[in-house]
Short mmCIF file of N, CA and C and ligand atoms in Angstrom, two decimals:
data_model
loop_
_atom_site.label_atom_id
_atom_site.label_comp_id
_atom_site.label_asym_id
_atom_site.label_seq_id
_atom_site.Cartn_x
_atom_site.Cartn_y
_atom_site.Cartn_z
N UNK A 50 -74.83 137.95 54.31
CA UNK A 50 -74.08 136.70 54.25
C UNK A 50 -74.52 135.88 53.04
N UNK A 51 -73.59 135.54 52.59
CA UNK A 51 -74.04 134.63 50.77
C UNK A 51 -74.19 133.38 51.40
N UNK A 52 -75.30 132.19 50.98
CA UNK A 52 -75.95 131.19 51.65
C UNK A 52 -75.40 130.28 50.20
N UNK A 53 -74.96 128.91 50.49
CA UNK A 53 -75.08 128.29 49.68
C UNK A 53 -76.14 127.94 48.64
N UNK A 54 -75.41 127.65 46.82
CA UNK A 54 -76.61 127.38 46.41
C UNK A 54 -76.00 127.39 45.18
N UNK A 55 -76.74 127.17 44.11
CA UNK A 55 -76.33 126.83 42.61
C UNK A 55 -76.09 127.97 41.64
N UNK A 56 -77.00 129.15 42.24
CA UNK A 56 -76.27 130.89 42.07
C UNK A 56 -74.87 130.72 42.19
N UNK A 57 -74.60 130.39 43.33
CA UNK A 57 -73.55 131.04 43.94
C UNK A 57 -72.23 130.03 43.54
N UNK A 58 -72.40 128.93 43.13
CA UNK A 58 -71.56 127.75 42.45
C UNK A 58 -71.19 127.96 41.50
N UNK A 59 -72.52 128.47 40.41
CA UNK A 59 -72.19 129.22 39.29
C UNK A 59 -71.48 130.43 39.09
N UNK A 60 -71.61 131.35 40.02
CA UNK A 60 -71.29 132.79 39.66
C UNK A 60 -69.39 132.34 40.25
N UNK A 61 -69.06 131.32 41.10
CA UNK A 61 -67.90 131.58 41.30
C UNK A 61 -67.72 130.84 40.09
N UNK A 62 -67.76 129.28 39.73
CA UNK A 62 -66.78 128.81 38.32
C UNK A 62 -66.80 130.26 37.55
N UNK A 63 -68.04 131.00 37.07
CA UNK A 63 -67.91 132.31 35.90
C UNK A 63 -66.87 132.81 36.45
N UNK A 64 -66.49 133.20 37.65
CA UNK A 64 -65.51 134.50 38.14
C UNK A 64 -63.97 133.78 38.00
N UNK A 65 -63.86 132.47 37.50
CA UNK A 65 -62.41 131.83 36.88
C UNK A 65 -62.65 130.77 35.34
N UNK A 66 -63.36 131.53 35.45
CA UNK A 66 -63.18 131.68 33.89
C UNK A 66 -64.26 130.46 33.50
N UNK A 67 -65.11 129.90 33.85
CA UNK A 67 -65.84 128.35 33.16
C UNK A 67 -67.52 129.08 33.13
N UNK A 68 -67.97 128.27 32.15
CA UNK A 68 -69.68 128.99 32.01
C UNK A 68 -70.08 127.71 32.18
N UNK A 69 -71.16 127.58 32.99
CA UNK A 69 -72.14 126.44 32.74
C UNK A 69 -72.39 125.64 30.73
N UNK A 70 -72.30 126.81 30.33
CA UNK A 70 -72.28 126.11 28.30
C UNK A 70 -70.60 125.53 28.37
N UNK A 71 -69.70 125.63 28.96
CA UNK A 71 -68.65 124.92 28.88
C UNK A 71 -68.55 124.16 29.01
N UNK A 72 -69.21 123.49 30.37
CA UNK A 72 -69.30 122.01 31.03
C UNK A 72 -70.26 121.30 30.11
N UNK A 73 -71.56 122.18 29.37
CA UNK A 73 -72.33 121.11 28.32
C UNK A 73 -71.51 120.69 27.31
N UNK A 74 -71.14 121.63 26.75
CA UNK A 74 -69.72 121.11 25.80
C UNK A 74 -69.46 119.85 25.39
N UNK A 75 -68.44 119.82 27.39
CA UNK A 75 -67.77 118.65 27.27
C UNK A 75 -68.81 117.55 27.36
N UNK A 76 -70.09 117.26 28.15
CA UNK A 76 -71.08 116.68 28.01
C UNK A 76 -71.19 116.10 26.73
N UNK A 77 -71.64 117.18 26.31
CA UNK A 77 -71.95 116.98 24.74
C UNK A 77 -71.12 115.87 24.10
N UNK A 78 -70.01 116.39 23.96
CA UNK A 78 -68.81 115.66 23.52
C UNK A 78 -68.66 114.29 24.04
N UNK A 79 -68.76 114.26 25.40
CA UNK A 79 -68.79 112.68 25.99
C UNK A 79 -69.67 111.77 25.37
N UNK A 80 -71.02 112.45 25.62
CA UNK A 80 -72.35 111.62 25.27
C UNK A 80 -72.81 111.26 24.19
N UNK A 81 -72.52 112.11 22.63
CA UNK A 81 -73.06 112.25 21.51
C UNK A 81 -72.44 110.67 21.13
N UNK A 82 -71.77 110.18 21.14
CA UNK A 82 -71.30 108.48 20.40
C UNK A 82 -72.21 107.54 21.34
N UNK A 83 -72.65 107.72 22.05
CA UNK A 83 -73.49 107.02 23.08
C UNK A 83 -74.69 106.88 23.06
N UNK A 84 -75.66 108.14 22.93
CA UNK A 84 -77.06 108.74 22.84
C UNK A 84 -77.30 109.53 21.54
N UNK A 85 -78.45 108.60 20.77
CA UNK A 85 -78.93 109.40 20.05
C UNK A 85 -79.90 110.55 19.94
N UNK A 86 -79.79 111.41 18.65
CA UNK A 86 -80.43 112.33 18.73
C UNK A 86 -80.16 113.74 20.47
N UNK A 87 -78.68 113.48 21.21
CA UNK A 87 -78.62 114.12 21.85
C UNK A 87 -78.71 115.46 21.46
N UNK A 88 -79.46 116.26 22.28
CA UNK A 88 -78.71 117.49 22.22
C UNK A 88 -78.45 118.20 23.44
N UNK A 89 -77.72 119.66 23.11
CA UNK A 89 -77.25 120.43 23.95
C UNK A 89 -78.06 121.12 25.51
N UNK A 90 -79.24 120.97 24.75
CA UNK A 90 -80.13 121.40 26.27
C UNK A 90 -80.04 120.01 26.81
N UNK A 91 -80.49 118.87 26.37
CA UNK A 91 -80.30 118.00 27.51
C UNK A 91 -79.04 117.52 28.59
N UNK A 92 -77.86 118.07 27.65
CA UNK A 92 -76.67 118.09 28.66
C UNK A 92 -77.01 119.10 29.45
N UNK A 93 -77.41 120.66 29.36
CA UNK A 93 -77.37 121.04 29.98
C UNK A 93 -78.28 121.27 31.39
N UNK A 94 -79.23 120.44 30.99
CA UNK A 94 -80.24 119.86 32.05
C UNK A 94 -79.59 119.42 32.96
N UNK A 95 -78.81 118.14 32.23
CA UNK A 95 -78.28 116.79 34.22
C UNK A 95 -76.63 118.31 34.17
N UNK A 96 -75.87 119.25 33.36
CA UNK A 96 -75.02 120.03 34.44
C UNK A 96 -75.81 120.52 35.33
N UNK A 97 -77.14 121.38 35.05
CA UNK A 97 -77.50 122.06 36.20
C UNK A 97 -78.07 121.35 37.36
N UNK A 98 -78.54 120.10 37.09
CA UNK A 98 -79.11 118.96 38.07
C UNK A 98 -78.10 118.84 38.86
N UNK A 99 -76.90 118.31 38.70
CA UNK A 99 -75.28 118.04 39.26
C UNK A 99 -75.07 119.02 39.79
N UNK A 100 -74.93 120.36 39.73
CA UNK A 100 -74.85 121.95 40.19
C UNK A 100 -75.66 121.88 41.32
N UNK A 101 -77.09 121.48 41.32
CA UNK A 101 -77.89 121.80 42.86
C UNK A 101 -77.43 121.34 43.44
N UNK A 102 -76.52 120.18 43.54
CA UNK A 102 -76.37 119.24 44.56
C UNK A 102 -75.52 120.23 45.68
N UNK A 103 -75.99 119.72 46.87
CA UNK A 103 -75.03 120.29 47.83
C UNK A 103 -73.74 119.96 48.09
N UNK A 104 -73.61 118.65 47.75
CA UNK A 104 -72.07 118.06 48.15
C UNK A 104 -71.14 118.79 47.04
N UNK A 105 -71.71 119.03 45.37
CA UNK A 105 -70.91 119.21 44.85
C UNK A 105 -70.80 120.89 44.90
N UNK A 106 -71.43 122.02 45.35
CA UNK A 106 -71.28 123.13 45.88
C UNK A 106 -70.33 123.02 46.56
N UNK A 107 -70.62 122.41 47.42
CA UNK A 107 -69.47 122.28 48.64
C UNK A 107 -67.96 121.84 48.24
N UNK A 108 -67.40 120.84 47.55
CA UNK A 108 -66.62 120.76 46.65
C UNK A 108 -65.99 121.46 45.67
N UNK A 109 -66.94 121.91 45.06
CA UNK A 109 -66.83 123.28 44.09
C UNK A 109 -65.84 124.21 44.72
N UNK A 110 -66.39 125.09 45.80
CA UNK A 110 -66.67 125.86 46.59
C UNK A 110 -65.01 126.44 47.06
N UNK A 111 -64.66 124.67 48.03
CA UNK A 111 -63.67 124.41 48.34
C UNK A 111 -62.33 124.41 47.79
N UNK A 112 -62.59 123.97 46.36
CA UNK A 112 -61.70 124.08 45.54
C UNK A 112 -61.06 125.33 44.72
N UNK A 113 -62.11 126.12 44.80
CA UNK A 113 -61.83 127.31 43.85
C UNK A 113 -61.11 128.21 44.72
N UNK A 114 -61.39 127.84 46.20
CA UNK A 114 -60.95 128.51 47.69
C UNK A 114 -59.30 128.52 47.29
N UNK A 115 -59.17 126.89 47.74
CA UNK A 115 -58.01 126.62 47.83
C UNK A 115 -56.94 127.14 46.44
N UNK A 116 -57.19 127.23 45.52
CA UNK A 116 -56.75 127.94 43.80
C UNK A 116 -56.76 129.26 44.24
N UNK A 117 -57.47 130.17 44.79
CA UNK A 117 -57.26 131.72 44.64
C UNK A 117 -56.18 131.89 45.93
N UNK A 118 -56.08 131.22 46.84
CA UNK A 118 -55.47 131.18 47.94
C UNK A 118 -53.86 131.29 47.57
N UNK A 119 -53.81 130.05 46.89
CA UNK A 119 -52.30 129.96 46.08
C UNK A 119 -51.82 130.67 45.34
N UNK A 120 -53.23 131.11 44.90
CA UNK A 120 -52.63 132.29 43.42
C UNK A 120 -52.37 133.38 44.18
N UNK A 121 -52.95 134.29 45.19
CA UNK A 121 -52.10 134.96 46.35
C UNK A 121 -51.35 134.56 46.80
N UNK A 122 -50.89 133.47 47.21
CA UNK A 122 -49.39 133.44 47.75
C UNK A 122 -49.98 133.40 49.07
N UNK A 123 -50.79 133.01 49.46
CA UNK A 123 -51.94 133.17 51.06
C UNK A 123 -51.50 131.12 51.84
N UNK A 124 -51.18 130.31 51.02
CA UNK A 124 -51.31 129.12 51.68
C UNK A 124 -49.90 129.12 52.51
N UNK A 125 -49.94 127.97 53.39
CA UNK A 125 -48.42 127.71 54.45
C UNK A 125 -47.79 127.20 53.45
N UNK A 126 -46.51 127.14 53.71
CA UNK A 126 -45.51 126.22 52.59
C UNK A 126 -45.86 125.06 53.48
N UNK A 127 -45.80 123.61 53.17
CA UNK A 127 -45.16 123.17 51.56
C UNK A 127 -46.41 123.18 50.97
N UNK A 128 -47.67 123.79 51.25
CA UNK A 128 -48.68 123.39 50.48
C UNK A 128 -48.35 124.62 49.86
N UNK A 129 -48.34 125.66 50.02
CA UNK A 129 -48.66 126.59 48.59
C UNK A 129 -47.70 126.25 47.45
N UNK A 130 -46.53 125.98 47.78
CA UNK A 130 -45.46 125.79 46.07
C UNK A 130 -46.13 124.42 45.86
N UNK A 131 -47.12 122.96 46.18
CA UNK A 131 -47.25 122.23 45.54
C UNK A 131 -48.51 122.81 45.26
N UNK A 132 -49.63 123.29 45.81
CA UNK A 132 -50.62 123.66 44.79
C UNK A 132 -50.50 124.75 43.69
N UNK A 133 -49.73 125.61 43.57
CA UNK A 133 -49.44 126.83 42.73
C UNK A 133 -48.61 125.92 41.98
N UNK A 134 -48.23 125.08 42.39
CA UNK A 134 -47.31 124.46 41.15
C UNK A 134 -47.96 123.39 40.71
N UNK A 135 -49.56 123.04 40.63
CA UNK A 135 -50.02 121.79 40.42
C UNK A 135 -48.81 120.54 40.28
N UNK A 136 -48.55 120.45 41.41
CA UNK A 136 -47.62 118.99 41.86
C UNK A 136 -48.13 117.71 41.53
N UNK A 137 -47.69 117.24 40.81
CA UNK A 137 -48.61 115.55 40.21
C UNK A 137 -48.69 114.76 41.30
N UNK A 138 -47.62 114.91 42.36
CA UNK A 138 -47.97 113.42 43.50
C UNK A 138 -49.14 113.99 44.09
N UNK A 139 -49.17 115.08 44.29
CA UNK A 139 -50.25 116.07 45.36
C UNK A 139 -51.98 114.55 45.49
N UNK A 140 -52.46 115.10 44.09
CA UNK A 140 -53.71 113.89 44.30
C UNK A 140 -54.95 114.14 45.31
N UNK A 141 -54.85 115.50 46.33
CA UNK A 141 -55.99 116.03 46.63
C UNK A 141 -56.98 116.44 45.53
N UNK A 142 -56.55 116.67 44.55
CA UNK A 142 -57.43 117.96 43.84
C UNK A 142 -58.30 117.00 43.35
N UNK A 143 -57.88 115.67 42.93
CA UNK A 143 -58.51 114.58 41.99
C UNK A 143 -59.37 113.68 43.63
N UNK A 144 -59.15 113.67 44.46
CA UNK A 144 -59.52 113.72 45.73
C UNK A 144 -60.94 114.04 45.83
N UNK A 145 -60.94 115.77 46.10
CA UNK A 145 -61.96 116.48 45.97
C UNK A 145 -63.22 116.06 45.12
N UNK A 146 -62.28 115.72 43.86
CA UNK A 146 -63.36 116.08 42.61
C UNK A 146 -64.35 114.97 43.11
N UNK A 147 -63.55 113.88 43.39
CA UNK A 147 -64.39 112.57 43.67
C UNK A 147 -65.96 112.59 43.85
N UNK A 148 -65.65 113.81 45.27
CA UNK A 148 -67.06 113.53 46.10
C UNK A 148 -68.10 114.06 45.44
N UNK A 149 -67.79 114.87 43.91
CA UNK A 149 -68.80 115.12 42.78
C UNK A 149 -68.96 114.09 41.98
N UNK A 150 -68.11 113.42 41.74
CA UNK A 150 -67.92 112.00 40.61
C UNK A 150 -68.79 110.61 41.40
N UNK A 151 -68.64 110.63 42.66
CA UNK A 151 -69.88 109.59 43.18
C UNK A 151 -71.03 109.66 43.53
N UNK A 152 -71.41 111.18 43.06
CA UNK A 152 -73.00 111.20 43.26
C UNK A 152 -73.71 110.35 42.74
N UNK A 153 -73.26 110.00 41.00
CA UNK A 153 -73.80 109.85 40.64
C UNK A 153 -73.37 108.11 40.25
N UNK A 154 -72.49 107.14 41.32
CA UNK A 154 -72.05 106.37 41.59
C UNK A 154 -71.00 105.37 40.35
N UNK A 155 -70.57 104.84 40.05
CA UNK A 155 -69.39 104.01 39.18
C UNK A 155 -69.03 104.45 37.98
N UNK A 156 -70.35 104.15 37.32
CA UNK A 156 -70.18 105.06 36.03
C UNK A 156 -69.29 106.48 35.63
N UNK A 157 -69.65 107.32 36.71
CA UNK A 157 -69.48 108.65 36.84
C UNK A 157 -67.43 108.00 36.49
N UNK A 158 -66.94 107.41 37.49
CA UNK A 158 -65.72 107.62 37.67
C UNK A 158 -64.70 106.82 36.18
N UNK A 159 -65.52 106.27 35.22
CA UNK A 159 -65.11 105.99 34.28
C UNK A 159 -64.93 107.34 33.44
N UNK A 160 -66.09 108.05 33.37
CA UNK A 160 -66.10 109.01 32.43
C UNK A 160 -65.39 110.47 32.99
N UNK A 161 -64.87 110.22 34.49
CA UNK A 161 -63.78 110.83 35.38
C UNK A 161 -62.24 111.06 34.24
N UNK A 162 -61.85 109.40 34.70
CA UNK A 162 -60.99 108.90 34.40
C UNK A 162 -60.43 109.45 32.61
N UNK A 163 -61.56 109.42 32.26
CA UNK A 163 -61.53 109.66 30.49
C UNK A 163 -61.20 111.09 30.35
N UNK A 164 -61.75 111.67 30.99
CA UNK A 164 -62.07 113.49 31.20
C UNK A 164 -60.47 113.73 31.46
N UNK A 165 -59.73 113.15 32.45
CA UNK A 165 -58.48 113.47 32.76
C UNK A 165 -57.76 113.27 31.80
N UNK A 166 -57.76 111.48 31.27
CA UNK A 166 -56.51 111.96 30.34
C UNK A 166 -56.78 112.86 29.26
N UNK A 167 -58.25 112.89 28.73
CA UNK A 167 -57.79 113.37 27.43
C UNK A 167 -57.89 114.86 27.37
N UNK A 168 -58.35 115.21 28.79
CA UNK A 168 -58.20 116.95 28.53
C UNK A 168 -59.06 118.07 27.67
N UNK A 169 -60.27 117.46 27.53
CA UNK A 169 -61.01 117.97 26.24
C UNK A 169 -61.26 119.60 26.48
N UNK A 170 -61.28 119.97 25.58
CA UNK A 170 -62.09 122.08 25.61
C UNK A 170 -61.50 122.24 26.93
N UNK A 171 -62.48 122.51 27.84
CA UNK A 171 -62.19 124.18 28.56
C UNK A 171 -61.26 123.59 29.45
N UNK A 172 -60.95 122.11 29.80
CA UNK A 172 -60.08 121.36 30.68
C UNK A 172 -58.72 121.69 30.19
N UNK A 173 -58.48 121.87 29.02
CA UNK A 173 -56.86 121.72 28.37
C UNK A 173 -57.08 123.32 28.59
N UNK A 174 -57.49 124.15 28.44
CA UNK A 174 -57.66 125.54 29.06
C UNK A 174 -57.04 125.98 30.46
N UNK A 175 -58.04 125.45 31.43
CA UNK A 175 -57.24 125.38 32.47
C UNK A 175 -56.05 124.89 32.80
N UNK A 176 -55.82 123.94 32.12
CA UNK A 176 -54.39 123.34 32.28
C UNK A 176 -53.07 123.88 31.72
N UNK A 177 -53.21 124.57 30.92
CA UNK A 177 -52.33 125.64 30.37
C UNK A 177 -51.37 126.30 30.85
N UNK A 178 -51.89 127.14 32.03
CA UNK A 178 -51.44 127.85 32.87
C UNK A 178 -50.85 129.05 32.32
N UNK A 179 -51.32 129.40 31.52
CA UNK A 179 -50.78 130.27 30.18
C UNK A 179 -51.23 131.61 30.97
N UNK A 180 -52.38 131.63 31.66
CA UNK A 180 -52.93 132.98 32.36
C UNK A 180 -52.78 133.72 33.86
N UNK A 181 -51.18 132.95 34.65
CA UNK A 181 -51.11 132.81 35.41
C UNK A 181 -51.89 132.53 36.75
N UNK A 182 -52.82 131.94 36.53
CA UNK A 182 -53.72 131.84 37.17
C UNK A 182 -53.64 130.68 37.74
N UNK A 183 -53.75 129.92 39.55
CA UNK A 183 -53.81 128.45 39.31
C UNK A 183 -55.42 128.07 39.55
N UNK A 184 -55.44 126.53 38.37
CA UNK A 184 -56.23 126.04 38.50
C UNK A 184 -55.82 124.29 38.96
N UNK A 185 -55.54 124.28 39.73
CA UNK A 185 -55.06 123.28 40.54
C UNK A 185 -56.28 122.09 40.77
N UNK A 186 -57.00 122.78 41.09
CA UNK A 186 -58.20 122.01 42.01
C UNK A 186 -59.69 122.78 41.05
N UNK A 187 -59.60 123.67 40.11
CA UNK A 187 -60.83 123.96 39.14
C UNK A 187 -60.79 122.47 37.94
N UNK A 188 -59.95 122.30 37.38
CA UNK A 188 -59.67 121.22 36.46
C UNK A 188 -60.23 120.34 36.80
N UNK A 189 -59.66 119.60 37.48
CA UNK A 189 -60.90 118.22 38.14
C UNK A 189 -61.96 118.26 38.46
N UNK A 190 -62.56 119.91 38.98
CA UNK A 190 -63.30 119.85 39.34
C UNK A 190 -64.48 120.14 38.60
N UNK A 191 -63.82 120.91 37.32
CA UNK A 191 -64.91 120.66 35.92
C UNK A 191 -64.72 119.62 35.72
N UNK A 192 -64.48 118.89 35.42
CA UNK A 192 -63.71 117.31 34.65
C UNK A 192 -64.90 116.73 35.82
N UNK A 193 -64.87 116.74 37.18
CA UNK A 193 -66.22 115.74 37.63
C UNK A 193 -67.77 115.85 37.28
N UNK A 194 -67.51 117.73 37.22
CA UNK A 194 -69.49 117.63 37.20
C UNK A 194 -69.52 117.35 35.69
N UNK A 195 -68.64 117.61 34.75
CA UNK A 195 -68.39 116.76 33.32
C UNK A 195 -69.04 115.43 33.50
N UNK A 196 -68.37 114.88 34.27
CA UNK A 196 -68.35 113.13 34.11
C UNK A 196 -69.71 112.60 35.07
N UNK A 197 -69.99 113.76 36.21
CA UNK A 197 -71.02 112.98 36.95
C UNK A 197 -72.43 113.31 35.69
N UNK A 198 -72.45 114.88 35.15
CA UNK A 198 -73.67 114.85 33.91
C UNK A 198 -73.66 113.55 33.15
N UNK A 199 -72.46 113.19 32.93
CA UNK A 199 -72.49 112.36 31.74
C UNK A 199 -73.43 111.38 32.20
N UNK A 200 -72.74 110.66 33.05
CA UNK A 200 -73.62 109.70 34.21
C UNK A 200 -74.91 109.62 34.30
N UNK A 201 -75.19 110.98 35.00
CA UNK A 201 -76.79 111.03 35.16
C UNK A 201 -77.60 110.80 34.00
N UNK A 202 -77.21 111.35 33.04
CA UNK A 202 -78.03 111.63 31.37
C UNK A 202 -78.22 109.65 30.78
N UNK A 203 -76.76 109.17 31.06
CA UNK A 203 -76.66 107.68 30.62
C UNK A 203 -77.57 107.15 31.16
N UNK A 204 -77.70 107.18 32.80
CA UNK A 204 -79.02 106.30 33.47
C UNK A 204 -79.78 106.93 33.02
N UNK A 205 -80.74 107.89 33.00
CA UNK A 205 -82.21 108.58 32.78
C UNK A 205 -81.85 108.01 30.75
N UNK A 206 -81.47 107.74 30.31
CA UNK A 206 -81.62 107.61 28.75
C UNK A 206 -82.10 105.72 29.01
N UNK A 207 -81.78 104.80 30.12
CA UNK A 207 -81.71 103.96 30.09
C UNK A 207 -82.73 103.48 30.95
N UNK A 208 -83.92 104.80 31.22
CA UNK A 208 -84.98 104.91 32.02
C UNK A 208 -84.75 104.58 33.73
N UNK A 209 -83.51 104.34 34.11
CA UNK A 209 -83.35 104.20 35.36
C UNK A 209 -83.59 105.10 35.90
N UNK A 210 -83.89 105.29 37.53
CA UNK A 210 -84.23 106.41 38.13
C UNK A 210 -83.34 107.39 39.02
N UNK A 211 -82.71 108.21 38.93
CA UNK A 211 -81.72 108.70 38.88
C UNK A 211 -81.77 109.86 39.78
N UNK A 212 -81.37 109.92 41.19
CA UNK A 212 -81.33 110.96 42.21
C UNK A 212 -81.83 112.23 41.79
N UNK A 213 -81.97 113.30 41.84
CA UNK A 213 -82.03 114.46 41.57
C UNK A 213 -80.70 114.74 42.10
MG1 LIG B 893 -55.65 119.17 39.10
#
């Protein structure tokens, strides 16, 4: 039986396509006008910090569920044609992401908010849909542990003390 855990969080985003260096990326990208002298290992420090968390496993988890489900053709109608069809009223998926985006409490949901519209790297990827694949509920859900790293890295740069 596979036990929850940050293996196993990881190895599913890899198995649709996202690497842990993807999510630093966008990190990267968020944080560098903000923090000096950033670099890339330290984003990738608060992704994998954000990754242990259990809530956002669990989230993770859930989401990638509900995406392979649709992409079989496995959900009841009316939910499978609005998730296979990422439906804009829908608003679960951005839902979900949440309960990764308030770990790391207010902040997080600004740099949420930013992540969505502008779609940066591996986000405008998923959104494509170019690979028939749905990512319905993966998008946001990179786009949170995106925005909750960002978060964490902003407080710990500002010496605040910052959950694990
Ligand atoms: Mg979505």
């Amino acid at each position: 039986m596979k036990t929850l855990s940050i293996e196993l969080a990881i190895e599913r985003l890899e198995s649709r396509g996202v690497t842990v260096d993807d999510i630093t990326d966008l990190v990267f990208d968020l944080q560098t006008p903000y923090v000096e002298n950033l670099t890339k290992a330290t984003c990738k420090y608060n992704v994998v910090r954000v990754l242990s968390k259990r809530e956002v496993q669990n989230a993770l988890l859930t989401g990638i569920e509900l995406d392979q489900l649709a992409e079989e053709g496995k959900l009841q109608q009316p939910l499978q044609d609005i998730v296979a069809s990422d439906e804009g009223l829908y608003g679960i998926d951005e839902i979900i992401a949440l309960a990764i985006v308030n770990v790391y409490g207010s902040i997080g949901l600004t740099n949420f908010g930013y992540v969505d519209k502008i779609k940066p790297g591996i986000i405008a990827k998923l959104n494509d849909h170019a690979d028939g694949k749905c990512h319905t509920f993966l998008d946001d859900i990179v786009g949170a542990i995106a925005a909750a790293a960002s978060s964490r890295l902003a407080h710990s740069e500002e010496g605040a003390e910052v959950p694990d």
